mmCIF file of C-alpha atoms in Angstrom:
data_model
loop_
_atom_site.group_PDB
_atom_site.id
_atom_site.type_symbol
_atom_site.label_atom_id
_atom_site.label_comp_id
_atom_site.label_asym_id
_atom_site.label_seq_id
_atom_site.Cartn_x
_atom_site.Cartn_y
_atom_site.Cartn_z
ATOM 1 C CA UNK A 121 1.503 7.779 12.065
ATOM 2 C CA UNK A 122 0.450 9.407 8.564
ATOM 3 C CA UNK A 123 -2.546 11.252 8.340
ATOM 4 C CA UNK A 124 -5.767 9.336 7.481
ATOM 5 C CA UNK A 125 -6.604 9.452 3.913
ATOM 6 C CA UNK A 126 -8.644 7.724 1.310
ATOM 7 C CA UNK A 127 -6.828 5.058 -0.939
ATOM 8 C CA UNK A 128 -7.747 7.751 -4.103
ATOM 9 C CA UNK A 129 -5.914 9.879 -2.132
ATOM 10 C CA UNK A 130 -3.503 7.752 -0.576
ATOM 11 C CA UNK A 131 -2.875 6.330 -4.292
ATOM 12 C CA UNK A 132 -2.300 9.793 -5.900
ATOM 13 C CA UNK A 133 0.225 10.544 -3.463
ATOM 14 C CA UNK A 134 2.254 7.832 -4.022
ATOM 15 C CA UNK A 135 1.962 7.617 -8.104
ATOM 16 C CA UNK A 136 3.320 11.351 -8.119
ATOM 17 C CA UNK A 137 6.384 10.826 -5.915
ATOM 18 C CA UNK A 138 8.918 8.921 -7.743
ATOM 19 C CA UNK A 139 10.725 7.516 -4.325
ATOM 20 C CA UNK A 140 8.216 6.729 -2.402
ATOM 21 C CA UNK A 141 6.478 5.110 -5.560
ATOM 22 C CA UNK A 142 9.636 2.952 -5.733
ATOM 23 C CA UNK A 143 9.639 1.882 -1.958
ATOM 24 C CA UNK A 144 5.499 1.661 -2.589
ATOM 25 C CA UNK A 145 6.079 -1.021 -5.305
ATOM 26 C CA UNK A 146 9.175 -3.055 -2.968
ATOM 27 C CA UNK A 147 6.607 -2.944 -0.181
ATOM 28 C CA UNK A 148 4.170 -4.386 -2.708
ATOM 29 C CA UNK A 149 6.519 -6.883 -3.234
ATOM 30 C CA UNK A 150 7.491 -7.922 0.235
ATOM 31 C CA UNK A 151 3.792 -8.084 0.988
ATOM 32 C CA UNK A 152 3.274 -10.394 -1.562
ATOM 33 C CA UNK A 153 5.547 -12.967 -0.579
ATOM 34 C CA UNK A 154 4.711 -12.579 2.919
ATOM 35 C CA UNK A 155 1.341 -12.863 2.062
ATOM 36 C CA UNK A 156 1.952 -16.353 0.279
ATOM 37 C CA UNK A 157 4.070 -17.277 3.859
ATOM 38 C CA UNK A 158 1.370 -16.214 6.256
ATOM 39 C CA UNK A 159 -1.287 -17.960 4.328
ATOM 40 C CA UNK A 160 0.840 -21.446 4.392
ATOM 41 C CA UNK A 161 1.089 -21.402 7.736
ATOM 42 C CA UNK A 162 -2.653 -20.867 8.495
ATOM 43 C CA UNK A 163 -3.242 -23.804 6.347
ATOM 44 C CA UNK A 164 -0.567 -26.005 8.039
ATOM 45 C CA UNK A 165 -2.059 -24.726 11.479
ATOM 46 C CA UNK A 166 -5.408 -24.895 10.965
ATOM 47 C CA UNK A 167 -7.025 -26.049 7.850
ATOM 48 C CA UNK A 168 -5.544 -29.858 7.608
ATOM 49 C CA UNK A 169 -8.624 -31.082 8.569
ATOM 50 C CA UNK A 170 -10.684 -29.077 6.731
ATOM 51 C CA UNK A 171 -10.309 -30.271 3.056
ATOM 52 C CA UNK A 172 -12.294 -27.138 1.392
ATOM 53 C CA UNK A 173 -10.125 -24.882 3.368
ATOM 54 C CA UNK A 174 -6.685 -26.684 2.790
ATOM 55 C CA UNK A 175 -7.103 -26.141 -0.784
ATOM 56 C CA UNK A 176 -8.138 -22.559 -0.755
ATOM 57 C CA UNK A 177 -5.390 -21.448 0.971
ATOM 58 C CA UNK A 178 -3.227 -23.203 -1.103
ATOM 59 C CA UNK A 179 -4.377 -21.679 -4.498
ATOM 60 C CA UNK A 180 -4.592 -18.489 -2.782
ATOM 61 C CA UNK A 181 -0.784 -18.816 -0.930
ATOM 62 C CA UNK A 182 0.162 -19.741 -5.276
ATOM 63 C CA UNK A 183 -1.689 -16.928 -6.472
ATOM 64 C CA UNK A 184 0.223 -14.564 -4.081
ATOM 65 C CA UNK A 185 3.342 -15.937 -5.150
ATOM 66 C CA UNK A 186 2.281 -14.966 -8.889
ATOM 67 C CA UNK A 187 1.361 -11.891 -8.028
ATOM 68 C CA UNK A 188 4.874 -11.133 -6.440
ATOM 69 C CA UNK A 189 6.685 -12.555 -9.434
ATOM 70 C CA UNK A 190 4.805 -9.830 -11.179
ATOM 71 C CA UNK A 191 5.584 -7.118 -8.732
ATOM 72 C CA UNK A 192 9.172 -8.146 -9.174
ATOM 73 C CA UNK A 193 8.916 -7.873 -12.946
ATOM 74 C CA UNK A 194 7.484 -4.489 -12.812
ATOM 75 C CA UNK A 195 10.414 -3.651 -10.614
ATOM 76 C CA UNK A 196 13.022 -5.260 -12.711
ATOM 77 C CA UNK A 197 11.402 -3.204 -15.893
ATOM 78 C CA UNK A 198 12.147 -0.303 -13.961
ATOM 79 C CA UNK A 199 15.257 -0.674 -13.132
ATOM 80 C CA UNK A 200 14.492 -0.889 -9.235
ATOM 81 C CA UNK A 201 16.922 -3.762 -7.791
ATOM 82 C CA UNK A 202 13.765 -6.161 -5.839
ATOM 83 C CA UNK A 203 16.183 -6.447 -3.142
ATOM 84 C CA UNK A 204 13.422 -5.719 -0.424
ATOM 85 C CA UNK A 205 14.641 -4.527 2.866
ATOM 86 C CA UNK A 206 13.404 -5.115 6.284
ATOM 87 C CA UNK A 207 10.706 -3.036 7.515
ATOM 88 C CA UNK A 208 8.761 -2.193 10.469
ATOM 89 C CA UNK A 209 5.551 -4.160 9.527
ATOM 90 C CA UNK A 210 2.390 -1.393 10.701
ATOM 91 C CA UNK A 211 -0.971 -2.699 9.289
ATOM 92 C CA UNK A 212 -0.161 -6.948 10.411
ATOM 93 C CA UNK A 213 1.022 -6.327 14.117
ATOM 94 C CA UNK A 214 -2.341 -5.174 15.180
ATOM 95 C CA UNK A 215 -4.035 -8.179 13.586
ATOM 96 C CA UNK A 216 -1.901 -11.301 13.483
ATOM 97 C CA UNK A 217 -2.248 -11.564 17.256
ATOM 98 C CA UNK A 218 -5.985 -11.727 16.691
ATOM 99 C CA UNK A 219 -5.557 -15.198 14.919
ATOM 100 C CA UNK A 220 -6.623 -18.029 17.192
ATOM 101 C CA UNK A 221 -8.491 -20.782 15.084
ATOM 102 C CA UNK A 222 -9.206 -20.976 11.186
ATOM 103 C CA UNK A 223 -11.891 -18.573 10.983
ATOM 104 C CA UNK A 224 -10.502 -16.130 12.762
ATOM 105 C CA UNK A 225 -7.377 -16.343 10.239
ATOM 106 C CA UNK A 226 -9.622 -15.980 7.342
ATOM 107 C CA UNK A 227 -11.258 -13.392 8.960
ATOM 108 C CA UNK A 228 -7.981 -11.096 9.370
ATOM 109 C CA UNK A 229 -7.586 -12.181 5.694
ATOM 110 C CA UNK A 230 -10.926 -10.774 4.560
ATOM 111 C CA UNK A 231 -10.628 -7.782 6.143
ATOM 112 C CA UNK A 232 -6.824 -7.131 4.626
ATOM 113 C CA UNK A 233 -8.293 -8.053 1.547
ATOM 114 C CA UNK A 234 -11.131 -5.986 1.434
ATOM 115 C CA UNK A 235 -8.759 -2.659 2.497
ATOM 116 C CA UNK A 236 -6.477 -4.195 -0.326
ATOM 117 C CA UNK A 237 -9.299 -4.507 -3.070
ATOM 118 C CA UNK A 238 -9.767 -0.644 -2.082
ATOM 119 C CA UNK A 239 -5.789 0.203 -3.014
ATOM 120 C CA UNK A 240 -6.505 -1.949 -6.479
ATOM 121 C CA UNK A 241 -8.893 -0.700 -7.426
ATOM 122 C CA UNK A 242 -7.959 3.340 -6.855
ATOM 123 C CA UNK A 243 -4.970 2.295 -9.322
ATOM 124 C CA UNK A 244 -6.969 0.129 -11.511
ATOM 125 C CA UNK A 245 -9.330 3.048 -12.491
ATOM 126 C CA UNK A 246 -6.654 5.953 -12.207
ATOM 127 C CA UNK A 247 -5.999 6.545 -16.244
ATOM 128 C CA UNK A 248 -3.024 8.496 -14.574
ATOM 129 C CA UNK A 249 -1.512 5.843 -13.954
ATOM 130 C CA UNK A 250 1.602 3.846 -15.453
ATOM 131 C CA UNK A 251 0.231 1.719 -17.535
ATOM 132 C CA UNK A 252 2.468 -1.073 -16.746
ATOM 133 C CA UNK A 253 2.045 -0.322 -13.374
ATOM 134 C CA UNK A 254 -2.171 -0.859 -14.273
ATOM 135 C CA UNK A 255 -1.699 -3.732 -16.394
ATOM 136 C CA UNK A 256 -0.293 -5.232 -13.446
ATOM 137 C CA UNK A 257 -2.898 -5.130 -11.080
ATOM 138 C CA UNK A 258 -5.729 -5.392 -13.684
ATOM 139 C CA UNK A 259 -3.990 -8.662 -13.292
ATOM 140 C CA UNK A 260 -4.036 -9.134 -9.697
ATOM 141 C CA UNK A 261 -7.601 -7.956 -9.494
ATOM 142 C CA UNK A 262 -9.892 -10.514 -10.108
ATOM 143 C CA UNK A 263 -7.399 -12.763 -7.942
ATOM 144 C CA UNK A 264 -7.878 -10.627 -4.891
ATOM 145 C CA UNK A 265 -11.600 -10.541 -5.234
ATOM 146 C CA UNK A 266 -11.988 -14.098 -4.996
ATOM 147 C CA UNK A 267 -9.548 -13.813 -2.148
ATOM 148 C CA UNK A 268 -11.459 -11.697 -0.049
ATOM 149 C CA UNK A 269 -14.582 -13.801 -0.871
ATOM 150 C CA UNK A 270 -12.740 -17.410 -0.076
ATOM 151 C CA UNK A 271 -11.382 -16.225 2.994
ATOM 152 C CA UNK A 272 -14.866 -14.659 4.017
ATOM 153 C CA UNK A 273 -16.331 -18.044 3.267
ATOM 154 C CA UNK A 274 -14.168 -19.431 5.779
ATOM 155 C CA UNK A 275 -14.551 -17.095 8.817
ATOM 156 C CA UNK A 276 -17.434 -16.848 10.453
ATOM 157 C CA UNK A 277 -19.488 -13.448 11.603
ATOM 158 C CA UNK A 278 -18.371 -13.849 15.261
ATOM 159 C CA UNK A 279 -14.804 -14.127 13.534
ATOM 160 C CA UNK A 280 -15.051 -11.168 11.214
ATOM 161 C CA UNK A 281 -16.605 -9.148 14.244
ATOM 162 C CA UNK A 282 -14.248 -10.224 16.541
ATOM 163 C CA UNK A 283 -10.930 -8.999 14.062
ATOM 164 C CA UNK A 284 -13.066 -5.988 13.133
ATOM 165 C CA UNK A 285 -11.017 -3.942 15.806
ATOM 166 C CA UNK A 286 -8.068 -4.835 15.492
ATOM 167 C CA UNK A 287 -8.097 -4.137 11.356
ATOM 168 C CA UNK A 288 -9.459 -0.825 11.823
ATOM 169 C CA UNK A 289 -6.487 0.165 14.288
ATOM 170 C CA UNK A 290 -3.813 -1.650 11.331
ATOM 171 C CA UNK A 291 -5.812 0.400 8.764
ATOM 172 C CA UNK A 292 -5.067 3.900 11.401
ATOM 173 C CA UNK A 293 -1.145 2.843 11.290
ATOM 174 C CA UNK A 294 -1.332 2.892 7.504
ATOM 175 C CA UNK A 295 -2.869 6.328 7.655
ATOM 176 C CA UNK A 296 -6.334 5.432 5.889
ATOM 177 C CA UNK A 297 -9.480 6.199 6.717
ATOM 178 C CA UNK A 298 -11.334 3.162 8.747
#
């Protein structure tokens, strides 16, 4: 495990080394598209008879899919093949298994979301930044904020409680601070 850090931190770190910025951006990438998968499935599972919630996750699951189409194009612009290669998944094993019902699902998904809006944001403000790499997820932004506040809408406070745990100890394997 990394040390814990701040996503300011944790984002300057990772803008100022080219490599790991690279495998940063494919991770971004992979994590999109997973994110689009994971969110389909919690909608087949355990939304179709929830009408408000099937739809959603199904704008949300399309966003996602944008938003790694974007990633990839950012890649592709700099010349990084978006090949993405398996990797040991840290922040999702600690959490997945915590998904039981629909609002515990959205509740794993507003907490990732929230820590996510955190990462945005510390790039979103940094005028260090690669601009391309900021227009980018100036983009994704807005999107992720009414993520976090759909998929709060759908869990409950017994849900979001109940995850809490479990998202702290994912945020510990990605080294940030809970």
């Amino acid at each position: 495990m990394t040390h814990a850090r701040d996503s300011k931190t944790w984002w300057r770190e990772i803008r100022d080394d080219a490599p790991r910025f690279a495998r940063w951006l494919l991770d971004q990438l992979r994590g999109e598209r997973t994110a689009s998968e994971r969110i389909l499935a919690l909608r087949d599972e355990h939304a179709t008879s929830n009408p408000r919630a099937f739809r959603l996750l199904t704008v949300i699951a399309a966003q996602e899919r944008d938003h790694a189409s974007w990633v990839e194009g950012l890649l592709r612009a700099r010349g990084i093949d978006p090949a993405t290669p398996d990797t040991q998944e840290r922040y999702w094993p600690h959490t997945i298994k915590m998904i039981d019902d629909l609002e515990t699902g959205c509740a794993v998904g507003a907490h990732a979301e929230a820590m996510r809006l955190e990462r945005i944001e510390a790039i979103v403000e940094d005028d260090s930044a690669p601009e391309d790499v900021r227009a980018v997820f100036a983009k994704i932004l807005p999107q992720e904020r009414f993520h976090e506040r759909a998929f709060r809408s759908l869990a409950t406070e017994d849900a979001l409680e109940k995850t809490r745990d479990a998202h702290e100890l994912g945020r510990l394997a990605l080294g940030l601070h809970p």
